[in-house]
Amino acid sequence: MEHLKQVPIVPLRASKEEEEEEEAAKAFEASLPKEKGFLGPYLYFYQGFWCPSRVLHNVISFQKHFEAQDGDIILATKPKSGTTWLKALTFATINRALYPTNHSNHPLLTSNPHELVPFMEFNVYAHGNQHLLHPNNSCSRLFSTHIPYAALPKSIKDSHCRIVYLCRNPFDTFISFWEFTKGSMSKGMSLEEERSSMAEYLEYFSRGVEGFGPFWDHVLGYWKESLERPDKVLFVKYEDLKDHDGIREMKRLAEFLSFPFTVEEERGGAIHEIAKLCSLKILKDLEVNKKGKCMPHVENKMFFRKGEVGDWVNYFTTSMVELLDQVIKEKFNGTGLTFRFI
Ligand code: PAP
């Protein structure tokens, strides 16, 4: 059986140039302010936001190399603001001619929305994934990102590509992230440990130290741009999408993206059908979302939980409410942006 012996795997040697680049990247990382991360080892303060250490390299690569095209659509969110939902809604809306909602092979029935709309920093600019930049060119390219407006590549700001920003009230965003973090921890915590860990995370969140935060800079960056350039940035609130099945917001979305619903489509119930296909209830029960994984260490089911407005009341103590309330008032006063919390 000599011939079946495993051939020893010799690691490929990086070229001198690659080695130098890696050294420079390490030195750059070491020069950045650093804080503890809750999902990954660290957060680096890079260009005014707290970037998770595991994607810093990808973010830099995205900023350096991405060439936006006028037809591109970028879905931007702070984590846990309803990204998965926005991806599903946008994909279904702009592809409805190709995939009517009653299509038995609709991609949303067999793929998680994150597979259909890749993240720049987690997928496209992760090792060797740049082929994702060239999907079917016959339709608009659809991407997503968690990075703040100020840090977007110049070509996104200068081209005619469009950005849809979805925000969610900070209390529910916080709890959604907290539940997600708990879900990705390999071993469970006692109730006591959970409480103190959540209080600690809230303390970081209130100082702005959290993935892609501060929350207020993220939201206000896109908010201000949406006021100055309404043709460039569409600002949507999770809570508004929850109202009346999101019909009004879906019409805004479709018009903004130049895929408006016709009167005939509207009368025929096309908007309601998309809303239903993309609803939490339907997506959560699909086999692909119950069992699959679209990123290492992240099961698809973790993207679908309660999807409610006001779930935070089940978690926050009075002192926690006071802490976050004060920060949010201070940061958003006078900006014209308000949130619905319940
Ligand atoms: P991500 O930023 O990591 O991609 P994201 O999709 O933004 O996560 O957030 C997940 C939240 O959106 C969850 O909220 P919860 O924890 O408060 O429940 C999830 O339930 C909610 N969500 C996912 N899909 C939908 C949907 N179709 N409708 C409404 N809410 C949804």
PDB file of C-alpha atoms and ligand atoms in Angstrom, residues 77-85 87-88 114 119 146 168 172 175-177 179-180 238 242 278-281 283 295 302-308 311, ligand 1:
ATOM      1  CA  THR A  77     -26.450  49.004   7.144  1.00  0.00           C
ATOM      2  CA  LYS A  78     -25.141  48.945  10.642  1.00  0.00           C
ATOM      3  CA  PRO A  79     -25.079  45.259  11.690  1.00  0.00           C
ATOM      4  CA  LYS A  80     -28.428  43.971  12.992  1.00  0.00           C
ATOM      5  CA  SER A  81     -30.515  46.710  11.408  1.00  0.00           C
ATOM      6  CA  GLY A  82     -32.351  44.340   9.068  1.00  0.00           C
ATOM      7  CA  THR A  83     -29.652  43.745   6.442  1.00  0.00           C
ATOM      8  CA  THR A  84     -30.914  40.260   5.592  1.00  0.00           C
ATOM      9  CA  TRP A  85     -34.434  41.571   5.065  1.00  0.00           C
ATOM     10  CA  LYS A  87     -31.214  42.112   0.783  1.00  0.00           C
ATOM     11  CA  ALA A  88     -34.207  39.843   0.201  1.00  0.00           C
ATOM     12  CA  HIS A 114     -26.499  36.941   2.069  1.00  0.00           C
ATOM     13  CA  PHE A 119     -20.906  41.784   1.566  1.00  0.00           C
ATOM     14  CA  HIS A 146     -21.483  47.684   6.911  1.00  0.00           C
ATOM     15  CA  ARG A 168     -33.063  50.565  13.134  1.00  0.00           C
ATOM     16  CA  ASP A 172     -33.424  46.862  19.186  1.00  0.00           C
ATOM     17  CA  ILE A 175     -30.385  43.533  21.562  1.00  0.00           C
ATOM     18  CA  SER A 176     -30.296  41.891  18.151  1.00  0.00           C
ATOM     19  CA  PHE A 177     -26.509  42.070  18.158  1.00  0.00           C
ATOM     20  CA  GLU A 179     -28.481  37.773  20.849  1.00  0.00           C
ATOM     21  CA  PHE A 180     -26.379  37.135  17.741  1.00  0.00           C
ATOM     22  CA  TYR A 238     -36.703  49.213   9.869  1.00  0.00           C
ATOM     23  CA  LYS A 242     -42.692  46.881   9.602  1.00  0.00           C
ATOM     24  CA  CYS A 278     -39.399  38.169   2.108  1.00  0.00           C
ATOM     25  CA  SER A 279     -41.255  38.004   5.403  1.00  0.00           C
ATOM     26  CA  LEU A 280     -39.478  36.643   8.446  1.00  0.00           C
ATOM     27  CA  LYS A 281     -42.020  33.857   8.747  1.00  0.00           C
ATOM     28  CA  LEU A 283     -37.643  32.976   5.127  1.00  0.00           C
ATOM     29  CA  MET A 295     -20.197  32.347   6.222  1.00  0.00           C
ATOM     30  CA  MET A 302     -28.840  33.131  13.234  1.00  0.00           C
ATOM     31  CA  PHE A 303     -30.021  35.878  10.886  1.00  0.00           C
ATOM     32  CA  PHE A 304     -33.670  35.178  11.671  1.00  0.00           C
ATOM     33  CA  ARG A 305     -34.928  35.657  15.189  1.00  0.00           C
ATOM     34  CA  LYS A 306     -37.966  37.674  16.322  1.00  0.00           C
ATOM     35  CA  GLY A 307     -37.848  40.654  13.986  1.00  0.00           C
ATOM     36  CA  GLU A 308     -39.941  42.843  16.278  1.00  0.00           C
ATOM     37  CA  ASP A 311     -38.141  43.574  21.878  1.00  0.00           C
TER      38      ASP A 311
HETATM   39  P1  PAP B   1     -26.611  41.285   9.788  1.00  0.00           P
HETATM   40  O1  PAP B   1     -26.320  42.743   9.875  1.00  0.00           O
HETATM   41  O2  PAP B   1     -25.674  40.436  10.571  1.00  0.00           O
HETATM   42  O3  PAP B   1     -26.757  40.824   8.377  1.00  0.00           O
HETATM   43  P2  PAP B   1     -29.373  41.740  10.149  1.00  0.00           P
HETATM   44  O4  PAP B   1     -30.070  40.982   9.095  1.00  0.00           O
HETATM   45  O5  PAP B   1     -29.154  43.188   9.922  1.00  0.00           O
HETATM   46  O6  PAP B   1     -28.009  41.036  10.500  1.00  0.00           O
HETATM   47  O7  PAP B   1     -30.156  41.636  11.505  1.00  0.00           O
HETATM   48  C1  PAP B   1     -30.874  40.537  11.943  1.00  0.00           C
HETATM   49  C2  PAP B   1     -32.174  41.071  12.507  1.00  0.00           C
HETATM   50  O8  PAP B   1     -33.099  41.243  11.431  1.00  0.00           O
HETATM   51  C3  PAP B   1     -32.829  40.080  13.455  1.00  0.00           C
HETATM   52  O9  PAP B   1     -33.545  40.888  14.372  1.00  0.00           O
HETATM   53  P3  PAP B   1     -33.905  40.387  15.867  1.00  0.00           P
HETATM   54  O10 PAP B   1     -32.662  39.859  16.448  1.00  0.00           O
HETATM   55  O11 PAP B   1     -34.415  41.605  16.571  1.00  0.00           O
HETATM   56  O12 PAP B   1     -34.961  39.373  15.709  1.00  0.00           O
HETATM   57  C4  PAP B   1     -33.734  39.311  12.528  1.00  0.00           C
HETATM   58  O13 PAP B   1     -34.783  38.632  13.186  1.00  0.00           O
HETATM   59  C5  PAP B   1     -34.250  40.444  11.659  1.00  0.00           C
HETATM   60  N1  PAP B   1     -34.765  39.953  10.370  1.00  0.00           N
HETATM   61  C6  PAP B   1     -34.203  39.051   9.529  1.00  0.00           C
HETATM   62  N2  PAP B   1     -35.000  38.824   8.484  1.00  0.00           N
HETATM   63  C7  PAP B   1     -36.097  39.585   8.657  1.00  0.00           C
HETATM   64  C8  PAP B   1     -37.303  39.765   7.913  1.00  0.00           C
HETATM   65  N3  PAP B   1     -37.521  39.098   6.798  1.00  0.00           N
HETATM   66  N4  PAP B   1     -38.221  40.614   8.408  1.00  0.00           N
HETATM   67  C9  PAP B   1     -38.010  41.299   9.565  1.00  0.00           C
HETATM   68  N5  PAP B   1     -36.898  41.167  10.312  1.00  0.00           N
HETATM   69  C10 PAP B   1     -35.948  40.318   9.868  1.00  0.00           C
END
